[in-house]
């Protein structure tokens, strides 16, 4: 057989001796890039994210049947595992997005987030006028496929705010708080026009964390906190959507409201749950596979599983902060902390709603709830977080190898 058509990776040298063929620069460069990525990536953080995703797969499998039955019509009957299979598809796309973004160098990740933020901000402006209306709110853009610009704007806003606040290193006189505050105010304005009060509050929380970590004077931090409190109070008096949700929550006028149902569903399984697909209350729970998936998990797997999920999110935030300990680049410190606060804050709000501690926000549980654009956007957020927390383990700081400090 002729050897001219066999790509064995070797060449025949003098005397018939086979010698290794040198790889093309492009292939060698690609493998080198992957090797560098694997060496620098935070594997502990990656493992926590994988655990949350696996929990989400199990949770959506538990809640899929209840949602499929509620959303089936006389014309269309959804299979019990309809949302489970859809979730696996979206999760696969999300993982590819996460890995692709995490491969970006830190500066490239920053530029990507800034461009993404600019594009999504323009769409936020357009959504109240041209967006598709779903459940009384205009949050979706239809371009052959539907997605919520606000979901992709959240991580981009975080990176953009961190970048603006980091300018103070070059010039302490720059009005970084005023600039980032103006960006926050404009973002909240267009979010509340949709209306999306929950995301506006989440961005306010992330911005406040960034301002505190940036080390701005306490007087300015106090003004920022006062502005956020003023936004919430003003929303109650002048923003009907917020007033309605807060009144319904505080007044308890809706005995079987979604939040009340979610809390009763979550606690009905006791400590160890009823077992997979054995839950009953989930069948009358709206959005069992999305906003209230934690309640489904609580009913079928018990409060022990709910506590485990809470610990995973705490571990994610603590791991990021530990990874950033001693970081001397302000942008890296702010962006990593902000993205961790974004994921942890959204998880906290979702859990608080399921525990009947907060009014309903229409906010998913990160990496666990079913979601199309939401899941992909959250995976993008994790990808950015992995990118900005990459570390060369062979670099030293203060005379100690990085590997010995972690």
mmCIF file of C-alpha atoms in Angstrom:
data_model
loop_
_atom_site.group_PDB
_atom_site.id
_atom_site.type_symbol
_atom_site.label_atom_id
_atom_site.label_comp_id
_atom_site.label_asym_id
_atom_site.label_seq_id
_atom_site.Cartn_x
_atom_site.Cartn_y
_atom_site.Cartn_z
ATOM 1 C CA UNK A 1 0.000 0.000 0.000
ATOM 2 C CA UNK A 2 1.312 3.431 -0.866
ATOM 3 C CA UNK A 3 2.193 5.558 2.132
ATOM 4 C CA UNK A 4 1.519 8.811 0.314
ATOM 5 C CA UNK A 5 -2.136 8.773 1.415
ATOM 6 C CA UNK A 6 -1.529 7.834 5.025
ATOM 7 C CA UNK A 7 -1.365 10.741 7.487
ATOM 8 C CA UNK A 8 0.439 8.983 10.305
ATOM 9 C CA UNK A 9 2.175 12.050 11.697
ATOM 10 C CA UNK A 10 5.629 10.706 10.669
ATOM 11 C CA UNK A 11 7.942 11.173 7.698
ATOM 12 C CA UNK A 12 10.379 8.640 6.304
ATOM 13 C CA UNK A 13 13.940 9.857 6.719
ATOM 14 C CA UNK A 14 17.244 8.535 5.423
ATOM 15 C CA UNK A 15 17.616 4.767 5.730
ATOM 16 C CA UNK A 16 13.851 4.296 6.103
ATOM 17 C CA UNK A 17 13.806 5.694 9.641
ATOM 18 C CA UNK A 18 10.539 7.364 10.624
ATOM 19 C CA UNK A 19 10.851 10.772 12.190
ATOM 20 C CA UNK A 20 8.103 12.929 13.722
ATOM 21 C CA UNK A 21 6.592 15.466 11.380
ATOM 22 C CA UNK A 22 6.502 19.008 12.737
ATOM 23 C CA UNK A 23 2.955 20.282 13.358
ATOM 24 C CA UNK A 24 1.729 23.284 11.435
ATOM 25 C CA UNK A 25 2.089 26.586 13.344
ATOM 26 C CA UNK A 26 -1.697 27.017 13.359
ATOM 27 C CA UNK A 27 -2.386 23.617 14.912
ATOM 28 C CA UNK A 28 0.476 23.994 17.378
ATOM 29 C CA UNK A 29 -0.774 27.442 18.331
ATOM 30 C CA UNK A 30 -4.304 26.162 18.929
ATOM 31 C CA UNK A 31 -3.151 23.339 21.211
ATOM 32 C CA UNK A 32 -0.805 25.695 23.016
ATOM 33 C CA UNK A 33 -3.671 28.114 23.613
ATOM 34 C CA UNK A 34 -5.821 25.327 25.070
ATOM 35 C CA UNK A 35 -2.949 24.163 27.269
ATOM 36 C CA UNK A 36 -2.442 27.696 28.586
ATOM 37 C CA UNK A 37 -6.202 28.012 29.195
ATOM 38 C CA UNK A 38 -6.335 24.764 31.181
ATOM 39 C CA UNK A 39 -3.295 25.792 33.213
ATOM 40 C CA UNK A 40 -4.686 29.235 34.067
ATOM 41 C CA UNK A 41 -8.408 28.510 34.495
ATOM 42 C CA UNK A 42 -9.859 28.280 37.991
ATOM 43 C CA UNK A 43 -10.731 24.570 38.073
ATOM 44 C CA UNK A 44 -12.447 24.815 41.454
ATOM 45 C CA UNK A 45 -14.781 27.517 40.133
ATOM 46 C CA UNK A 46 -15.379 25.437 37.011
ATOM 47 C CA UNK A 47 -16.318 22.443 39.194
ATOM 48 C CA UNK A 48 -18.810 24.545 41.197
ATOM 49 C CA UNK A 49 -20.404 25.773 37.975
ATOM 50 C CA UNK A 50 -20.619 22.200 36.659
ATOM 51 C CA UNK A 51 -22.318 21.109 39.897
ATOM 52 C CA UNK A 52 -24.919 23.877 39.543
ATOM 53 C CA UNK A 53 -25.567 22.916 35.922
ATOM 54 C CA UNK A 54 -26.021 19.251 36.843
ATOM 55 C CA UNK A 55 -28.420 20.276 39.606
ATOM 56 C CA UNK A 56 -30.355 22.275 37.025
ATOM 57 C CA UNK A 57 -30.644 19.279 34.702
ATOM 58 C CA UNK A 58 -32.146 17.205 37.521
ATOM 59 C CA UNK A 59 -34.391 20.061 38.642
ATOM 60 C CA UNK A 60 -35.779 20.728 35.157
ATOM 61 C CA UNK A 61 -36.408 16.996 34.736
ATOM 62 C CA UNK A 62 -38.454 17.148 37.951
ATOM 63 C CA UNK A 63 -40.468 20.226 36.938
ATOM 64 C CA UNK A 64 -40.857 19.625 33.198
ATOM 65 C CA UNK A 65 -43.980 17.470 33.404
ATOM 66 C CA UNK A 66 -45.890 19.964 35.575
ATOM 67 C CA UNK A 67 -45.143 22.869 33.219
ATOM 68 C CA UNK A 68 -45.811 20.793 30.095
ATOM 69 C CA UNK A 69 -49.249 19.834 31.369
ATOM 70 C CA UNK A 70 -50.119 23.424 32.311
ATOM 71 C CA UNK A 71 -49.010 24.792 28.930
ATOM 72 C CA UNK A 72 -50.551 22.074 26.767
ATOM 73 C CA UNK A 73 -53.635 23.041 24.771
ATOM 74 C CA UNK A 74 -56.317 21.214 22.831
ATOM 75 C CA UNK A 75 -54.294 21.795 19.659
ATOM 76 C CA UNK A 76 -50.829 21.085 21.089
ATOM 77 C CA UNK A 77 -49.936 18.529 23.716
ATOM 78 C CA UNK A 78 -46.435 18.806 25.114
ATOM 79 C CA UNK A 79 -44.626 15.670 26.236
ATOM 80 C CA UNK A 80 -43.750 15.413 29.915
ATOM 81 C CA UNK A 81 -40.033 15.837 29.179
ATOM 82 C CA UNK A 82 -40.492 18.612 26.601
ATOM 83 C CA UNK A 83 -38.746 21.282 28.680
ATOM 84 C CA UNK A 84 -36.084 18.826 29.833
ATOM 85 C CA UNK A 85 -34.933 18.117 26.267
ATOM 86 C CA UNK A 86 -35.134 21.810 25.397
ATOM 87 C CA UNK A 87 -33.070 22.616 28.481
ATOM 88 C CA UNK A 88 -30.344 20.185 27.444
ATOM 89 C CA UNK A 89 -30.144 21.879 24.041
ATOM 90 C CA UNK A 90 -29.878 25.381 25.479
ATOM 91 C CA UNK A 91 -27.391 24.175 28.087
ATOM 92 C CA UNK A 92 -25.180 22.659 25.387
ATOM 93 C CA UNK A 93 -25.136 25.977 23.507
ATOM 94 C CA UNK A 94 -24.498 27.832 26.760
ATOM 95 C CA UNK A 95 -21.528 25.640 27.664
ATOM 96 C CA UNK A 96 -19.956 26.278 24.256
ATOM 97 C CA UNK A 97 -20.445 30.035 24.745
ATOM 98 C CA UNK A 98 -18.980 29.828 28.247
ATOM 99 C CA UNK A 99 -15.875 27.963 27.108
ATOM 100 C CA UNK A 100 -15.361 30.215 24.078
ATOM 101 C CA UNK A 101 -15.566 33.398 26.170
ATOM 102 C CA UNK A 102 -13.334 31.955 28.904
ATOM 103 C CA UNK A 103 -10.602 31.461 26.269
ATOM 104 C CA UNK A 104 -10.387 35.218 25.724
ATOM 105 C CA UNK A 105 -7.465 37.099 27.259
ATOM 106 C CA UNK A 106 -8.543 39.547 29.933
ATOM 107 C CA UNK A 107 -8.261 42.619 27.712
ATOM 108 C CA UNK A 108 -10.174 40.929 24.893
ATOM 109 C CA UNK A 109 -12.896 39.907 27.339
ATOM 110 C CA UNK A 110 -13.176 43.539 28.479
ATOM 111 C CA UNK A 111 -13.467 44.837 24.915
ATOM 112 C CA UNK A 112 -16.031 42.165 24.041
ATOM 113 C CA UNK A 113 -18.154 43.065 27.073
ATOM 114 C CA UNK A 114 -18.028 46.781 26.252
ATOM 115 C CA UNK A 115 -19.138 46.204 22.650
ATOM 116 C CA UNK A 116 -21.847 43.804 23.860
ATOM 117 C CA UNK A 117 -23.015 46.365 26.404
ATOM 118 C CA UNK A 118 -23.292 49.091 23.781
ATOM 119 C CA UNK A 119 -25.337 46.855 21.499
ATOM 120 C CA UNK A 120 -27.639 45.603 24.260
ATOM 121 C CA UNK A 121 -28.161 49.137 25.595
ATOM 122 C CA UNK A 122 -29.426 50.224 22.176
ATOM 123 C CA UNK A 123 -31.793 47.254 22.192
ATOM 124 C CA UNK A 124 -32.966 48.191 25.706
ATOM 125 C CA UNK A 125 -33.972 51.570 24.298
ATOM 126 C CA UNK A 126 -35.857 49.888 21.460
ATOM 127 C CA UNK A 127 -37.576 47.131 23.483
ATOM 128 C CA UNK A 128 -40.425 49.269 24.967
ATOM 129 C CA UNK A 129 -41.378 50.348 21.444
ATOM 130 C CA UNK A 130 -40.727 47.337 19.193
ATOM 131 C CA UNK A 131 -40.377 44.460 21.653
ATOM 132 C CA UNK A 132 -42.733 41.502 21.799
ATOM 133 C CA UNK A 133 -45.204 41.539 24.681
ATOM 134 C CA UNK A 134 -45.258 38.466 26.944
ATOM 135 C CA UNK A 135 -47.364 38.330 30.134
ATOM 136 C CA UNK A 136 -47.989 42.069 30.021
ATOM 137 C CA UNK A 137 -44.327 43.098 29.664
ATOM 138 C CA UNK A 138 -42.222 44.024 26.633
ATOM 139 C CA UNK A 139 -38.846 42.421 27.312
ATOM 140 C CA UNK A 140 -38.290 40.332 24.189
ATOM 141 C CA UNK A 141 -36.794 41.083 20.802
ATOM 142 C CA UNK A 142 -37.855 38.817 17.932
ATOM 143 C CA UNK A 143 -35.232 38.422 15.206
ATOM 144 C CA UNK A 144 -36.210 35.025 13.880
ATOM 145 C CA UNK A 145 -35.605 33.871 17.454
ATOM 146 C CA UNK A 146 -36.551 35.545 20.706
ATOM 147 C CA UNK A 147 -34.185 36.808 23.383
ATOM 148 C CA UNK A 148 -34.189 39.305 26.240
ATOM 149 C CA UNK A 149 -31.548 42.035 25.771
ATOM 150 C CA UNK A 150 -31.589 42.672 29.527
ATOM 151 C CA UNK A 151 -30.172 39.194 30.193
ATOM 152 C CA UNK A 152 -27.093 39.887 28.079
ATOM 153 C CA UNK A 153 -26.855 43.464 29.295
ATOM 154 C CA UNK A 154 -26.365 42.470 32.956
ATOM 155 C CA UNK A 155 -22.809 41.055 32.643
ATOM 156 C CA UNK A 156 -21.871 43.728 30.097
ATOM 157 C CA UNK A 157 -23.080 46.482 32.469
ATOM 158 C CA UNK A 158 -21.008 44.944 35.249
ATOM 159 C CA UNK A 159 -17.810 44.916 33.178
ATOM 160 C CA UNK A 160 -18.471 48.398 31.801
ATOM 161 C CA UNK A 161 -19.079 49.839 35.279
ATOM 162 C CA UNK A 162 -15.921 48.147 36.576
ATOM 163 C CA UNK A 163 -13.944 49.631 33.691
ATOM 164 C CA UNK A 164 -15.239 53.159 34.349
ATOM 165 C CA UNK A 165 -14.530 52.923 38.082
ATOM 166 C CA UNK A 166 -11.019 51.608 37.400
ATOM 167 C CA UNK A 167 -10.146 54.893 35.626
ATOM 168 C CA UNK A 168 -9.540 56.461 39.042
ATOM 169 C CA UNK A 169 -6.191 54.650 39.162
ATOM 170 C CA UNK A 170 -4.953 56.771 36.255
ATOM 171 C CA UNK A 171 -6.572 59.998 37.437
ATOM 172 C CA UNK A 172 -8.191 60.201 40.903
ATOM 173 C CA UNK A 173 -9.920 63.427 39.850
ATOM 174 C CA UNK A 174 -12.059 61.769 37.196
ATOM 175 C CA UNK A 175 -15.779 61.757 38.151
ATOM 176 C CA UNK A 176 -15.993 57.965 37.866
ATOM 177 C CA UNK A 177 -18.868 57.652 40.315
ATOM 178 C CA UNK A 178 -20.945 60.231 38.467
ATOM 179 C CA UNK A 179 -20.265 58.566 35.107
ATOM 180 C CA UNK A 180 -21.043 55.058 36.335
ATOM 181 C CA UNK A 181 -24.063 56.398 38.225
ATOM 182 C CA UNK A 182 -25.374 58.034 35.053
ATOM 183 C CA UNK A 183 -24.992 54.706 33.236
ATOM 184 C CA UNK A 184 -26.905 52.990 36.044
ATOM 185 C CA UNK A 185 -29.689 55.577 35.990
ATOM 186 C CA UNK A 186 -30.125 55.306 32.214
ATOM 187 C CA UNK A 187 -30.114 51.511 32.423
ATOM 188 C CA UNK A 188 -32.751 51.480 35.174
ATOM 189 C CA UNK A 189 -34.929 53.932 33.244
ATOM 190 C CA UNK A 190 -35.184 51.738 30.158
ATOM 191 C CA UNK A 191 -35.516 48.552 32.215
ATOM 192 C CA UNK A 192 -38.447 49.979 34.145
ATOM 193 C CA UNK A 193 -40.163 51.007 30.923
ATOM 194 C CA UNK A 194 -40.459 47.314 29.971
ATOM 195 C CA UNK A 195 -41.264 46.930 32.981
ATOM 196 C CA UNK A 196 -38.412 44.969 34.631
ATOM 197 C CA UNK A 197 -38.078 46.284 38.152
ATOM 198 C CA UNK A 198 -36.275 43.166 39.382
ATOM 199 C CA UNK A 199 -33.344 43.543 36.994
ATOM 200 C CA UNK A 200 -33.109 47.259 37.790
ATOM 201 C CA UNK A 201 -32.784 46.469 41.516
ATOM 202 C CA UNK A 202 -30.188 43.774 40.771
ATOM 203 C CA UNK A 203 -28.062 46.211 38.756
ATOM 204 C CA UNK A 204 -28.312 48.752 41.571
ATOM 205 C CA UNK A 205 -27.005 46.147 44.008
ATOM 206 C CA UNK A 206 -24.111 45.184 41.730
ATOM 207 C CA UNK A 207 -23.203 48.841 41.167
ATOM 208 C CA UNK A 208 -23.192 49.523 44.909
ATOM 209 C CA UNK A 209 -20.848 46.554 45.494
ATOM 210 C CA UNK A 210 -18.502 47.895 42.803
ATOM 211 C CA UNK A 211 -18.492 51.390 44.309
ATOM 212 C CA UNK A 212 -17.623 50.009 47.756
ATOM 213 C CA UNK A 213 -14.853 47.728 46.435
ATOM 214 C CA UNK A 214 -13.438 50.579 44.321
ATOM 215 C CA UNK A 215 -12.489 52.335 47.550
ATOM 216 C CA UNK A 216 -14.308 55.576 46.839
ATOM 217 C CA UNK A 217 -14.722 58.031 49.744
ATOM 218 C CA UNK A 218 -17.418 57.036 52.227
ATOM 219 C CA UNK A 219 -19.291 60.266 51.550
ATOM 220 C CA UNK A 220 -19.704 59.326 47.888
ATOM 221 C CA UNK A 221 -20.653 55.762 48.825
ATOM 222 C CA UNK A 222 -23.299 57.180 51.158
ATOM 223 C CA UNK A 223 -24.711 59.328 48.374
ATOM 224 C CA UNK A 224 -24.841 56.256 46.146
ATOM 225 C CA UNK A 225 -26.691 54.240 48.785
ATOM 226 C CA UNK A 226 -29.112 57.122 49.302
ATOM 227 C CA UNK A 227 -29.769 57.282 45.577
ATOM 228 C CA UNK A 228 -30.648 53.581 45.459
ATOM 229 C CA UNK A 229 -32.978 53.892 48.456
ATOM 230 C CA UNK A 230 -34.572 56.917 46.793
ATOM 231 C CA UNK A 231 -35.095 54.900 43.623
ATOM 232 C CA UNK A 232 -36.902 52.148 45.528
ATOM 233 C CA UNK A 233 -39.084 54.584 47.502
ATOM 234 C CA UNK A 234 -39.854 56.659 44.436
ATOM 235 C CA UNK A 235 -40.744 53.518 42.491
ATOM 236 C CA UNK A 236 -43.377 52.648 45.059
ATOM 237 C CA UNK A 237 -45.127 56.009 44.667
ATOM 238 C CA UNK A 238 -44.650 56.607 40.958
ATOM 239 C CA UNK A 239 -44.156 53.164 39.395
ATOM 240 C CA UNK A 240 -47.324 51.083 39.265
ATOM 241 C CA UNK A 241 -45.616 47.753 38.607
ATOM 242 C CA UNK A 242 -43.465 48.015 41.739
ATOM 243 C CA UNK A 243 -46.326 49.320 43.883
ATOM 244 C CA UNK A 244 -48.610 46.464 42.842
ATOM 245 C CA UNK A 245 -46.020 43.793 43.633
ATOM 246 C CA UNK A 246 -45.055 45.317 46.980
ATOM 247 C CA UNK A 247 -48.690 45.849 48.083
ATOM 248 C CA UNK A 248 -49.641 42.287 47.133
ATOM 249 C CA UNK A 249 -46.658 40.964 49.059
ATOM 250 C CA UNK A 250 -47.076 43.074 52.213
ATOM 251 C CA UNK A 251 -50.856 42.977 52.280
ATOM 252 C CA UNK A 252 -51.115 39.225 51.871
ATOM 253 C CA UNK A 253 -54.348 39.769 49.963
ATOM 254 C CA UNK A 254 -53.642 36.904 47.574
ATOM 255 C CA UNK A 255 -53.728 33.783 49.759
ATOM 256 C CA UNK A 256 -52.806 31.564 46.846
ATOM 257 C CA UNK A 257 -50.481 33.913 45.003
ATOM 258 C CA UNK A 258 -47.459 32.555 43.178
ATOM 259 C CA UNK A 259 -45.082 33.395 46.021
ATOM 260 C CA UNK A 260 -47.361 31.760 48.589
ATOM 261 C CA UNK A 261 -47.725 28.659 46.429
ATOM 262 C CA UNK A 262 -43.982 28.498 45.887
ATOM 263 C CA UNK A 263 -43.242 28.628 49.602
ATOM 264 C CA UNK A 264 -45.798 25.934 50.404
ATOM 265 C CA UNK A 265 -44.470 23.746 47.603
ATOM 266 C CA UNK A 266 -40.869 24.154 48.762
ATOM 267 C CA UNK A 267 -41.610 23.172 52.362
ATOM 268 C CA UNK A 268 -44.081 20.367 51.605
ATOM 269 C CA UNK A 269 -41.295 17.865 50.964
ATOM 270 C CA UNK A 270 -39.806 18.163 54.438
ATOM 271 C CA UNK A 271 -36.099 17.603 54.941
ATOM 272 C CA UNK A 272 -35.620 14.774 52.463
ATOM 273 C CA UNK A 273 -38.383 15.274 49.884
ATOM 274 C CA UNK A 274 -41.020 13.066 48.305
ATOM 275 C CA UNK A 275 -38.750 11.639 45.611
ATOM 276 C CA UNK A 276 -38.220 12.351 41.910
ATOM 277 C CA UNK A 277 -41.552 12.878 40.061
ATOM 278 C CA UNK A 278 -43.468 12.240 43.291
ATOM 279 C CA UNK A 279 -44.306 15.883 44.001
ATOM 280 C CA UNK A 280 -47.938 16.983 43.919
ATOM 281 C CA UNK A 281 -48.022 20.689 44.688
ATOM 282 C CA UNK A 282 -45.717 21.446 41.757
ATOM 283 C CA UNK A 283 -48.613 20.585 39.413
ATOM 284 C CA UNK A 284 -50.452 23.780 40.371
ATOM 285 C CA UNK A 285 -47.334 25.940 40.561
ATOM 286 C CA UNK A 286 -46.868 28.409 37.672
ATOM 287 C CA UNK A 287 -43.417 28.508 36.053
ATOM 288 C CA UNK A 288 -42.364 25.326 37.833
ATOM 289 C CA UNK A 289 -39.409 24.865 35.481
ATOM 290 C CA UNK A 290 -38.155 28.473 35.564
ATOM 291 C CA UNK A 291 -38.776 31.039 38.318
ATOM 292 C CA UNK A 292 -39.947 28.505 40.912
ATOM 293 C CA UNK A 293 -37.712 25.553 40.162
ATOM 294 C CA UNK A 294 -36.226 25.810 43.667
ATOM 295 C CA UNK A 295 -39.658 25.014 45.110
ATOM 296 C CA UNK A 296 -39.937 21.935 42.887
ATOM 297 C CA UNK A 297 -36.496 20.796 44.043
ATOM 298 C CA UNK A 298 -37.539 21.396 47.657
ATOM 299 C CA UNK A 299 -40.697 19.311 47.296
ATOM 300 C CA UNK A 300 -39.040 16.377 45.526
ATOM 301 C CA UNK A 301 -35.562 16.368 47.085
ATOM 302 C CA UNK A 302 -36.135 18.150 50.390
ATOM 303 C CA UNK A 303 -34.795 21.144 52.255
ATOM 304 C CA UNK A 304 -31.396 19.417 52.394
ATOM 305 C CA UNK A 305 -31.126 19.835 48.608
ATOM 306 C CA UNK A 306 -32.213 23.493 48.860
ATOM 307 C CA UNK A 307 -29.530 24.116 51.480
ATOM 308 C CA UNK A 308 -26.989 22.393 49.225
ATOM 309 C CA UNK A 309 -27.851 24.737 46.361
ATOM 310 C CA UNK A 310 -27.490 27.761 48.633
ATOM 311 C CA UNK A 311 -24.069 26.486 49.742
ATOM 312 C CA UNK A 312 -22.978 26.040 46.120
ATOM 313 C CA UNK A 313 -23.766 29.677 45.338
ATOM 314 C CA UNK A 314 -21.995 30.786 48.514
ATOM 315 C CA UNK A 315 -19.004 28.664 47.482
ATOM 316 C CA UNK A 316 -18.993 30.309 44.057
ATOM 317 C CA UNK A 317 -18.861 33.819 45.509
ATOM 318 C CA UNK A 318 -16.295 32.934 48.180
ATOM 319 C CA UNK A 319 -14.092 31.150 45.641
ATOM 320 C CA UNK A 320 -14.038 34.194 43.355
ATOM 321 C CA UNK A 321 -13.181 36.504 46.255
ATOM 322 C CA UNK A 322 -10.451 34.128 47.387
ATOM 323 C CA UNK A 323 -9.087 33.988 43.861
ATOM 324 C CA UNK A 324 -9.003 37.790 43.722
ATOM 325 C CA UNK A 325 -7.377 38.206 47.138
ATOM 326 C CA UNK A 326 -4.277 40.329 46.745
ATOM 327 C CA UNK A 327 -5.115 41.287 43.146
ATOM 328 C CA UNK A 328 -3.297 44.487 42.271
ATOM 329 C CA UNK A 329 -5.209 45.346 39.088
ATOM 330 C CA UNK A 330 -8.294 47.356 40.019
ATOM 331 C CA UNK A 331 -10.255 46.470 36.873
ATOM 332 C CA UNK A 332 -9.727 42.737 37.442
ATOM 333 C CA UNK A 333 -10.722 43.052 41.086
ATOM 334 C CA UNK A 334 -13.867 45.041 40.266
ATOM 335 C CA UNK A 335 -15.008 42.978 37.291
ATOM 336 C CA UNK A 336 -14.501 39.645 39.067
ATOM 337 C CA UNK A 337 -16.226 40.850 42.229
ATOM 338 C CA UNK A 338 -19.054 42.432 40.235
ATOM 339 C CA UNK A 339 -19.752 39.299 38.185
ATOM 340 C CA UNK A 340 -19.743 37.172 41.342
ATOM 341 C CA UNK A 341 -22.146 39.656 42.960
ATOM 342 C CA UNK A 342 -24.362 39.492 39.869
ATOM 343 C CA UNK A 343 -24.648 35.689 39.999
ATOM 344 C CA UNK A 344 -24.908 35.549 43.780
ATOM 345 C CA UNK A 345 -27.392 38.429 43.910
ATOM 346 C CA UNK A 346 -29.698 36.894 41.323
ATOM 347 C CA UNK A 347 -29.577 33.557 43.147
ATOM 348 C CA UNK A 348 -30.335 35.286 46.459
ATOM 349 C CA UNK A 349 -33.341 37.126 45.019
ATOM 350 C CA UNK A 350 -34.757 33.967 43.426
ATOM 351 C CA UNK A 351 -34.360 31.989 46.651
ATOM 352 C CA UNK A 352 -35.875 34.791 48.729
ATOM 353 C CA UNK A 353 -38.922 34.855 46.447
ATOM 354 C CA UNK A 354 -39.362 31.082 46.755
ATOM 355 C CA UNK A 355 -39.097 31.395 50.540
ATOM 356 C CA UNK A 356 -41.754 34.155 50.512
ATOM 357 C CA UNK A 357 -39.248 36.743 51.748
ATOM 358 C CA UNK A 358 -39.401 38.940 48.612
ATOM 359 C CA UNK A 359 -42.200 39.843 46.188
ATOM 360 C CA UNK A 360 -42.238 37.993 42.878
ATOM 361 C CA UNK A 361 -39.480 39.267 40.550
ATOM 362 C CA UNK A 362 -39.706 37.016 37.492
ATOM 363 C CA UNK A 363 -36.014 36.152 37.920
ATOM 364 C CA UNK A 364 -34.522 32.723 37.233
ATOM 365 C CA UNK A 365 -32.179 30.738 39.461
ATOM 366 C CA UNK A 366 -28.775 31.048 37.718
ATOM 367 C CA UNK A 367 -27.554 27.942 35.865
ATOM 368 C CA UNK A 368 -30.404 25.858 37.309
ATOM 369 C CA UNK A 369 -33.690 27.205 35.917
ATOM 370 C CA UNK A 370 -34.819 26.342 32.427
ATOM 371 C CA UNK A 371 -34.170 29.138 30.006
ATOM 372 C CA UNK A 372 -33.208 29.912 26.447
ATOM 373 C CA UNK A 373 -31.577 33.326 26.202
ATOM 374 C CA UNK A 374 -31.384 33.416 30.010
ATOM 375 C CA UNK A 375 -29.263 30.261 30.197
ATOM 376 C CA UNK A 376 -26.981 31.359 27.360
ATOM 377 C CA UNK A 377 -26.529 34.805 28.943
ATOM 378 C CA UNK A 378 -25.715 33.266 32.325
ATOM 379 C CA UNK A 379 -23.161 30.947 30.730
ATOM 380 C CA UNK A 380 -21.668 34.001 29.022
ATOM 381 C CA UNK A 381 -21.465 35.655 32.452
ATOM 382 C CA UNK A 382 -19.609 32.643 33.829
ATOM 383 C CA UNK A 383 -17.312 32.684 30.787
ATOM 384 C CA UNK A 384 -16.399 36.309 31.478
ATOM 385 C CA UNK A 385 -15.842 35.469 35.141
ATOM 386 C CA UNK A 386 -13.530 32.592 34.221
ATOM 387 C CA UNK A 387 -11.669 34.853 31.783
ATOM 388 C CA UNK A 388 -10.981 37.667 34.262
ATOM 389 C CA UNK A 389 -9.951 35.261 37.044
ATOM 390 C CA UNK A 390 -7.431 33.329 34.930
ATOM 391 C CA UNK A 391 -4.029 33.152 36.603
ATOM 392 C CA UNK A 392 -0.621 31.896 35.524
ATOM 393 C CA UNK A 393 0.306 29.514 38.378
ATOM 394 C CA UNK A 394 4.010 30.077 37.738
ATOM 395 C CA UNK A 395 3.898 33.827 38.277
ATOM 396 C CA UNK A 396 5.047 35.008 41.668
ATOM 397 C CA UNK A 397 3.762 37.799 43.843
ATOM 398 C CA UNK A 398 5.399 38.996 47.050
ATOM 399 C CA UNK A 399 8.017 36.315 46.586
ATOM 400 C CA UNK A 400 5.552 33.408 46.731
ATOM 401 C CA UNK A 401 4.404 31.288 43.791
ATOM 402 C CA UNK A 402 0.749 31.845 42.967
ATOM 403 C CA UNK A 403 0.035 28.158 43.364
ATOM 404 C CA UNK A 404 1.091 28.298 47.025
ATOM 405 C CA UNK A 405 -1.187 31.260 47.727
ATOM 406 C CA UNK A 406 -4.389 29.641 46.575
#
